[in-house]
Amino acid sequence: MAGKRLGFFTRLLDDAPAAERYRLAAEQIVHAERHGFDSAWVAQHHFHRDEGGLPSPLPFLAYVAARTSRIRLGTGIIILPMEDPVRTAEDTVVVDLLSGGRLEVGLGTGATPETFLAFGLDKEQRTEIFARNLDKLHETWSGAALGHEQNRLYPEAGTLPQRTWHATFSAAGAERIGKAGAGLMLSRTQPRSADRPDATLPEIQHPIIDAYLANLPAGVAPRIMASRTLFVADSREEALKQAERGLNHVLNRFVASGHRIADRSLAGLIRTLDTHVGAPEDVIASLEADTILPCVTDVVFQVHSVDPPPPLVLRSIELTAEKVAPALGWKDTPAASPVRLAANA
């Protein structure tokens, strides 16, 4: 992890009412900054509280920006087909200014079929809509006239367009992201195909990285983020106890999303759902076996779907920063530079 940025990610899934979820997530991000994390990321989800608790990530990040000073703040992701791209451009610029230029803008197409219906959209057209809205977003950020010569973005976007990231599950998506010169966001887990049910997550994601790098314009530095499920506890027993409770709680949701789970033992769930869990020495060994991590510029950890109680989330953040990440080469230095957690090649 030497040279890489270390990140914390939350979907705001604490078992609490919405206001308490937001308070807890803000506390977690402040705690991550205090322990040297370079970035913090929040997801956008509409309507379905068990998938994610935050429909409006930019107002939340503006609030967190006022409580932090150094940590970079990212959206992972904004579901762009469901947004007005001109308003997204305006909101991101304002949050970027309020945060002192710390905003990272992750974008994606979205996946939950029912959600598209609320916005009058056809899920099957999400890629086309995403591309159209992305073009309009960048046009707005560029300062182009919008319908009238006097309609130009204010405040100006500055370097914000250079801090966009796109999420994908596929090599085809990575090809488009590479051509766009954006950052590539890799998922913490994803379903295996019917013809490769036992494929490891690195086996699935290496072709995605290869497609991205092969299509990146000359002179554009790669930005690759790997999200990973990580829960660290003071003891292996405590970690496994929380993993058993959490992973079994969301098991049916993973099956519904396409995961094939033949082994429903705890070890089987940990393996199939790509979970790094245990005492510090356990997760260090587990992460060392992940061949994707040496290839990326950013590693972003989340406690989902273990989802331990809030005090244990804070303890996991501490142990990650104090024991796990340093053992893998990460050094706690100021996160003002655009990239730090690069390859150990």
Tab-separated table of C-alpha atoms in Angstrom, residues 3-298:
chain	number	residue	atom	x	y	z
A	3	GLY	CA	2.104	5.355	-2.160
A	4	LYS	CA	-1.613	4.574	-2.209
A	5	ARG	CA	-4.455	6.568	-0.714
A	6	LEU	CA	-6.372	4.919	2.101
A	7	GLY	CA	-10.127	5.501	2.119
A	8	PHE	CA	-13.194	4.822	4.251
A	9	PHE	CA	-16.569	4.161	2.617
A	10	THR	CA	-20.056	4.064	4.061
A	11	ARG	CA	-23.516	3.385	2.682
A	12	LEU	CA	-24.961	4.741	5.950
A	13	LEU	CA	-26.496	1.433	7.000
A	14	ASP	CA	-26.250	1.674	10.772
A	15	ASP	CA	-29.314	0.148	12.435
A	16	ALA	CA	-30.855	3.475	13.453
A	17	PRO	CA	-33.280	6.185	12.254
A	18	ALA	CA	-32.035	8.357	9.387
A	19	ALA	CA	-30.897	11.307	11.501
A	20	GLU	CA	-28.858	8.988	13.712
A	21	ARG	CA	-27.398	7.259	10.656
A	22	TYR	CA	-26.182	10.626	9.407
A	23	ARG	CA	-24.716	11.534	12.792
A	24	LEU	CA	-22.923	8.202	13.043
A	25	ALA	CA	-21.555	8.400	9.480
A	26	ALA	CA	-20.248	11.910	10.064
A	27	GLU	CA	-18.618	10.720	13.304
A	28	GLN	CA	-16.999	7.824	11.432
A	29	ILE	CA	-15.571	10.136	8.776
A	30	VAL	CA	-14.228	12.551	11.389
A	31	HIS	CA	-12.686	9.544	13.159
A	32	ALA	CA	-11.130	8.367	9.884
A	33	GLU	CA	-9.588	11.802	9.316
A	34	ARG	CA	-8.267	11.835	12.875
A	35	HIS	CA	-6.522	8.518	12.186
A	36	GLY	CA	-4.944	9.660	8.937
A	37	PHE	CA	-7.292	8.275	6.281
A	38	ASP	CA	-6.873	10.096	2.979
A	39	SER	CA	-10.458	9.939	1.732
A	40	ALA	CA	-14.031	9.197	2.762
A	41	TRP	CA	-16.811	8.128	0.405
A	42	VAL	CA	-20.596	7.923	0.664
A	43	ALA	CA	-23.072	6.147	-1.584
A	44	GLN	CA	-26.354	7.389	-3.013
A	45	HIS	CA	-29.435	5.180	-2.738
A	46	HIS	CA	-33.060	6.119	-3.304
A	47	PHE	CA	-36.000	4.721	-1.322
A	48	HIS	CA	-34.600	1.364	-0.140
A	49	ARG	CA	-33.300	1.924	3.399
A	50	ASP	CA	-31.682	-1.519	3.638
A	51	GLU	CA	-29.510	-0.852	0.573
A	52	GLY	CA	-28.360	2.591	1.601
A	53	GLY	CA	-29.499	5.430	3.783
A	54	LEU	CA	-28.558	8.506	1.766
A	55	PRO	CA	-30.501	9.778	-1.278
A	56	SER	CA	-28.677	13.153	-1.334
A	57	PRO	CA	-24.918	12.727	-0.874
A	58	LEU	CA	-23.817	16.268	-1.744
A	59	PRO	CA	-25.684	18.061	1.075
A	60	PHE	CA	-24.316	15.443	3.472
A	61	LEU	CA	-20.749	15.977	2.245
A	62	ALA	CA	-21.160	19.745	2.615
A	63	TYR	CA	-22.056	19.118	6.266
A	64	VAL	CA	-19.084	16.791	6.735
A	65	ALA	CA	-16.784	19.294	5.024
A	66	ALA	CA	-17.546	21.778	7.787
A	67	ARG	CA	-16.473	19.235	10.408
A	68	THR	CA	-13.234	18.159	8.705
A	69	SER	CA	-10.214	19.932	7.251
A	70	ARG	CA	-8.003	17.474	5.384
A	71	ILE	CA	-9.737	14.275	4.333
A	72	ARG	CA	-10.947	14.149	0.733
A	73	LEU	CA	-14.697	13.624	0.332
A	74	GLY	CA	-16.156	11.511	-2.440
A	75	THR	CA	-19.424	10.237	-3.872
A	76	GLY	CA	-19.424	6.540	-4.498
A	77	ILE	CA	-21.596	6.984	-6.483
A	78	ILE	CA	-24.004	9.639	-7.746
A	79	ILE	CA	-26.564	7.804	-9.913
A	80	LEU	CA	-26.239	10.156	-12.860
A	81	PRO	CA	-29.184	8.923	-14.991
A	82	MET	CA	-31.513	10.037	-12.181
A	83	GLU	CA	-29.983	13.511	-11.852
A	84	ASP	CA	-30.259	16.769	-13.775
A	85	PRO	CA	-26.659	17.198	-14.994
A	86	VAL	CA	-26.732	21.002	-14.867
A	87	ARG	CA	-27.883	20.957	-11.239
A	88	THR	CA	-25.311	18.259	-10.473
A	89	ALA	CA	-22.614	20.509	-11.909
A	90	GLU	CA	-23.791	23.411	-9.750
A	91	ASP	CA	-24.065	21.356	-6.565
A	92	THR	CA	-20.671	19.700	-6.974
A	93	VAL	CA	-18.943	23.032	-7.587
A	94	VAL	CA	-20.473	24.583	-4.470
A	95	VAL	CA	-19.534	21.593	-2.294
A	96	ASP	CA	-16.029	21.616	-3.745
A	97	LEU	CA	-15.596	25.271	-2.815
A	98	LEU	CA	-17.042	24.770	0.679
A	99	SER	CA	-14.662	21.856	1.262
A	100	GLY	CA	-11.585	23.716	0.063
A	101	GLY	CA	-11.239	21.671	-3.125
A	102	ARG	CA	-11.562	18.284	-1.439
A	103	LEU	CA	-14.445	16.833	-3.475
A	104	GLU	CA	-14.058	13.662	-5.578
A	105	VAL	CA	-17.024	12.928	-7.868
A	106	GLY	CA	-17.841	9.256	-8.394
A	107	LEU	CA	-20.547	8.554	-10.957
A	108	GLY	CA	-22.455	5.477	-12.071
A	109	THR	CA	-25.497	4.168	-13.887
A	110	GLY	CA	-27.382	2.663	-10.940
A	111	ALA	CA	-28.714	-0.866	-10.675
A	112	THR	CA	-31.909	-1.231	-8.604
A	113	PRO	CA	-34.684	-1.784	-11.188
A	114	GLU	CA	-37.576	-0.389	-9.143
A	115	THR	CA	-35.801	2.909	-8.500
A	116	PHE	CA	-35.749	3.877	-12.170
A	117	LEU	CA	-39.550	3.767	-12.299
A	118	ALA	CA	-39.840	6.643	-9.811
A	119	PHE	CA	-37.881	8.849	-12.209
A	120	GLY	CA	-39.819	7.771	-15.304
A	121	LEU	CA	-36.805	5.916	-16.676
A	122	ASP	CA	-36.269	2.549	-18.314
A	123	LYS	CA	-33.477	0.651	-16.549
A	124	GLU	CA	-32.447	-0.906	-19.861
A	125	GLN	CA	-31.605	2.565	-21.187
A	126	ARG	CA	-29.471	3.573	-18.204
A	127	THR	CA	-26.152	3.369	-20.086
A	128	GLU	CA	-27.433	5.608	-22.865
A	129	ILE	CA	-28.920	8.090	-20.377
A	130	PHE	CA	-25.722	8.070	-18.337
A	131	ALA	CA	-23.629	8.918	-21.414
A	132	ARG	CA	-25.963	11.770	-22.369
A	133	ASN	CA	-26.021	13.227	-18.859
A	134	LEU	CA	-22.256	12.826	-18.518
A	135	ASP	CA	-21.706	14.852	-21.693
A	136	LYS	CA	-23.998	17.579	-20.362
A	137	LEU	CA	-22.262	17.551	-16.970
A	138	HIS	CA	-18.856	18.086	-18.555
A	139	GLU	CA	-20.261	20.698	-20.935
A	140	THR	CA	-21.617	22.597	-17.933
A	141	TRP	CA	-18.387	22.273	-15.977
A	142	SER	CA	-16.469	23.578	-19.020
A	143	GLY	CA	-18.234	26.950	-18.852
A	144	ALA	CA	-20.068	26.525	-22.165
A	145	ALA	CA	-23.199	28.567	-22.840
A	146	LEU	CA	-26.315	26.706	-21.716
A	147	GLY	CA	-29.283	27.634	-23.891
A	148	HIS	CA	-28.310	31.323	-23.857
A	149	GLU	CA	-25.019	33.157	-24.057
A	150	GLN	CA	-25.457	34.534	-20.531
A	151	ASN	CA	-26.070	31.095	-18.985
A	152	ARG	CA	-22.680	29.823	-17.876
A	153	LEU	CA	-21.747	27.897	-14.770
A	154	TYR	CA	-21.069	29.984	-11.691
A	155	PRO	CA	-18.997	29.391	-9.692
A	156	GLU	CA	-16.472	27.990	-12.164
A	157	ALA	CA	-15.528	24.319	-11.900
A	158	GLY	CA	-11.760	24.730	-11.793
A	159	THR	CA	-10.052	21.320	-11.611
A	160	LEU	CA	-13.178	19.443	-10.503
A	161	PRO	CA	-13.671	17.700	-13.907
A	162	GLN	CA	-10.265	16.071	-13.384
A	163	ARG	CA	-11.541	14.461	-10.185
A	164	THR	CA	-14.301	12.283	-11.633
A	165	TRP	CA	-14.553	8.524	-11.156
A	166	HIS	CA	-16.835	6.009	-12.874
A	167	ALA	CA	-17.956	2.657	-11.469
A	168	THR	CA	-18.277	-0.497	-13.552
A	169	PHE	CA	-18.553	-4.278	-13.257
A	170	SER	CA	-17.279	-4.992	-16.782
A	171	ALA	CA	-14.313	-4.699	-19.126
A	172	ALA	CA	-16.562	-2.952	-21.663
A	173	GLY	CA	-17.412	-0.332	-19.064
A	174	ALA	CA	-13.737	0.025	-18.151
A	175	GLU	CA	-12.903	0.624	-21.810
A	176	ARG	CA	-15.316	3.578	-21.882
A	177	ILE	CA	-13.960	4.918	-18.584
A	178	GLY	CA	-10.385	4.681	-19.834
A	179	LYS	CA	-11.211	6.533	-23.052
A	180	ALA	CA	-12.855	9.265	-20.969
A	181	GLY	CA	-9.720	9.622	-18.837
A	182	ALA	CA	-11.743	9.237	-15.637
A	183	GLY	CA	-10.868	7.245	-12.545
A	184	LEU	CA	-11.954	3.587	-12.394
A	185	MET	CA	-13.971	2.378	-9.395
A	186	LEU	CA	-13.901	-1.362	-8.667
A	187	SER	CA	-16.509	-3.012	-6.471
A	188	ARG	CA	-15.956	-4.805	-3.156
A	189	THR	CA	-17.665	-7.930	-4.539
A	190	GLN	CA	-19.667	-8.926	-7.595
A	191	PRO	CA	-21.629	-11.949	-8.802
A	192	ARG	CA	-19.759	-14.717	-10.605
A	193	SER	CA	-20.859	-15.774	-14.070
A	194	ALA	CA	-22.532	-19.137	-14.633
A	195	ASP	CA	-19.504	-20.423	-16.565
A	196	ARG	CA	-17.015	-19.315	-13.862
A	197	PRO	CA	-18.809	-19.773	-10.528
A	198	ASP	CA	-15.551	-20.242	-8.594
A	199	ALA	CA	-13.677	-17.273	-10.056
A	200	THR	CA	-11.958	-15.092	-7.484
A	201	LEU	CA	-12.615	-11.367	-7.335
A	202	PRO	CA	-9.081	-10.577	-8.598
A	203	GLU	CA	-9.613	-12.944	-11.544
A	204	ILE	CA	-12.743	-10.985	-12.429
A	205	GLN	CA	-11.233	-7.552	-11.897
A	206	HIS	CA	-7.820	-7.908	-13.568
A	207	PRO	CA	-9.402	-7.878	-17.089
A	208	ILE	CA	-11.346	-4.766	-16.068
A	209	ILE	CA	-8.126	-3.003	-15.072
A	210	ASP	CA	-6.399	-4.187	-18.250
A	211	ALA	CA	-9.211	-2.767	-20.417
A	212	TYR	CA	-9.062	0.531	-18.555
A	213	LEU	CA	-5.297	0.918	-18.906
A	214	ALA	CA	-5.338	-0.097	-22.569
A	215	ASN	CA	-7.763	2.714	-23.391
A	216	LEU	CA	-6.410	5.510	-21.200
A	217	PRO	CA	-5.262	8.474	-23.349
A	218	ALA	CA	-1.538	9.079	-23.573
A	219	GLY	CA	-0.298	11.321	-20.793
A	220	VAL	CA	-3.273	10.685	-18.497
A	221	ALA	CA	-2.222	9.117	-15.210
A	222	PRO	CA	-4.317	6.085	-14.181
A	223	ARG	CA	-6.580	6.409	-11.169
A	224	ILE	CA	-7.891	3.053	-9.978
A	225	MET	CA	-9.855	2.541	-6.793
A	226	ALA	CA	-10.501	-0.853	-5.224
A	227	SER	CA	-13.281	-1.000	-2.668
A	228	ARG	CA	-13.026	-3.864	-0.206
A	229	THR	CA	-15.106	-5.164	2.696
A	230	LEU	CA	-12.890	-5.006	5.772
A	231	PHE	CA	-13.752	-5.435	9.422
A	232	VAL	CA	-10.934	-5.553	11.963
A	233	ALA	CA	-11.493	-6.361	15.636
A	234	ASP	CA	-9.185	-6.811	18.578
A	235	SER	CA	-9.796	-10.560	18.458
A	236	ARG	CA	-10.578	-13.055	15.719
A	237	GLU	CA	-13.477	-14.373	17.803
A	238	GLU	CA	-15.170	-10.956	17.998
A	239	ALA	CA	-14.661	-10.346	14.287
A	240	LEU	CA	-16.122	-13.706	13.266
A	241	LYS	CA	-19.049	-13.275	15.646
A	242	GLN	CA	-19.969	-9.993	13.971
A	243	ALA	CA	-19.366	-11.426	10.481
A	244	GLU	CA	-21.674	-14.353	11.118
A	245	ARG	CA	-24.468	-12.080	12.256
A	246	GLY	CA	-24.003	-9.484	9.515
A	247	LEU	CA	-23.423	-11.713	6.490
A	248	ASN	CA	-26.338	-13.998	7.312
A	249	HIS	CA	-28.563	-10.946	7.739
A	250	VAL	CA	-27.985	-9.830	4.133
A	251	LEU	CA	-27.610	-13.269	2.566
A	252	ASN	CA	-30.956	-13.255	0.731
A	253	ARG	CA	-30.258	-9.826	-0.727
A	254	PHE	CA	-26.978	-11.046	-2.213
A	255	VAL	CA	-28.705	-14.087	-3.698
A	256	ALA	CA	-31.364	-11.836	-5.246
A	257	SER	CA	-28.615	-9.697	-6.812
A	258	GLY	CA	-27.131	-12.689	-8.623
A	259	HIS	CA	-24.607	-14.214	-6.231
A	260	ARG	CA	-24.466	-18.016	-6.250
A	261	ILE	CA	-23.807	-19.162	-2.697
A	262	ALA	CA	-23.315	-22.912	-2.555
A	263	ASP	CA	-21.546	-22.940	0.817
A	264	ARG	CA	-23.547	-21.105	3.474
A	265	SER	CA	-21.153	-21.802	6.310
A	266	LEU	CA	-19.470	-18.724	7.755
A	267	ALA	CA	-16.224	-19.561	5.953
A	268	GLY	CA	-18.185	-20.022	2.729
A	269	LEU	CA	-19.932	-16.666	3.095
A	270	ILE	CA	-16.685	-14.869	3.884
A	271	ARG	CA	-15.063	-16.377	0.805
A	272	THR	CA	-18.010	-15.965	-1.594
A	273	LEU	CA	-18.775	-12.395	-0.523
A	274	ASP	CA	-15.112	-11.347	-0.655
A	275	THR	CA	-14.909	-10.295	2.984
A	276	HIS	CA	-11.664	-9.503	4.825
A	277	VAL	CA	-12.384	-10.047	8.499
A	278	GLY	CA	-10.524	-10.912	11.677
A	279	ALA	CA	-7.864	-9.614	14.013
A	280	PRO	CA	-5.205	-7.364	12.408
A	281	GLU	CA	-2.898	-10.263	11.517
A	282	ASP	CA	-5.779	-12.096	9.806
A	283	VAL	CA	-6.784	-9.226	7.544
A	284	ILE	CA	-3.187	-8.334	6.762
A	285	ALA	CA	-2.661	-11.873	5.436
A	286	SER	CA	-5.976	-11.783	3.596
A	287	LEU	CA	-5.247	-8.465	1.902
A	288	GLU	CA	-1.715	-9.549	0.972
A	289	ALA	CA	-3.303	-12.324	-1.111
A	290	ASP	CA	-5.454	-9.832	-3.065
A	291	THR	CA	-3.495	-9.320	-6.303
A	292	ILE	CA	-5.639	-6.343	-7.311
A	293	LEU	CA	-4.321	-4.107	-4.539
A	294	PRO	CA	-0.781	-3.667	-5.956
A	295	CYS	CA	-2.388	-2.430	-9.206
A	296	VAL	CA	-4.477	0.421	-7.805
A	297	THR	CA	-3.936	3.980	-6.619
A	298	ASP	CA	-6.673	3.986	-3.958
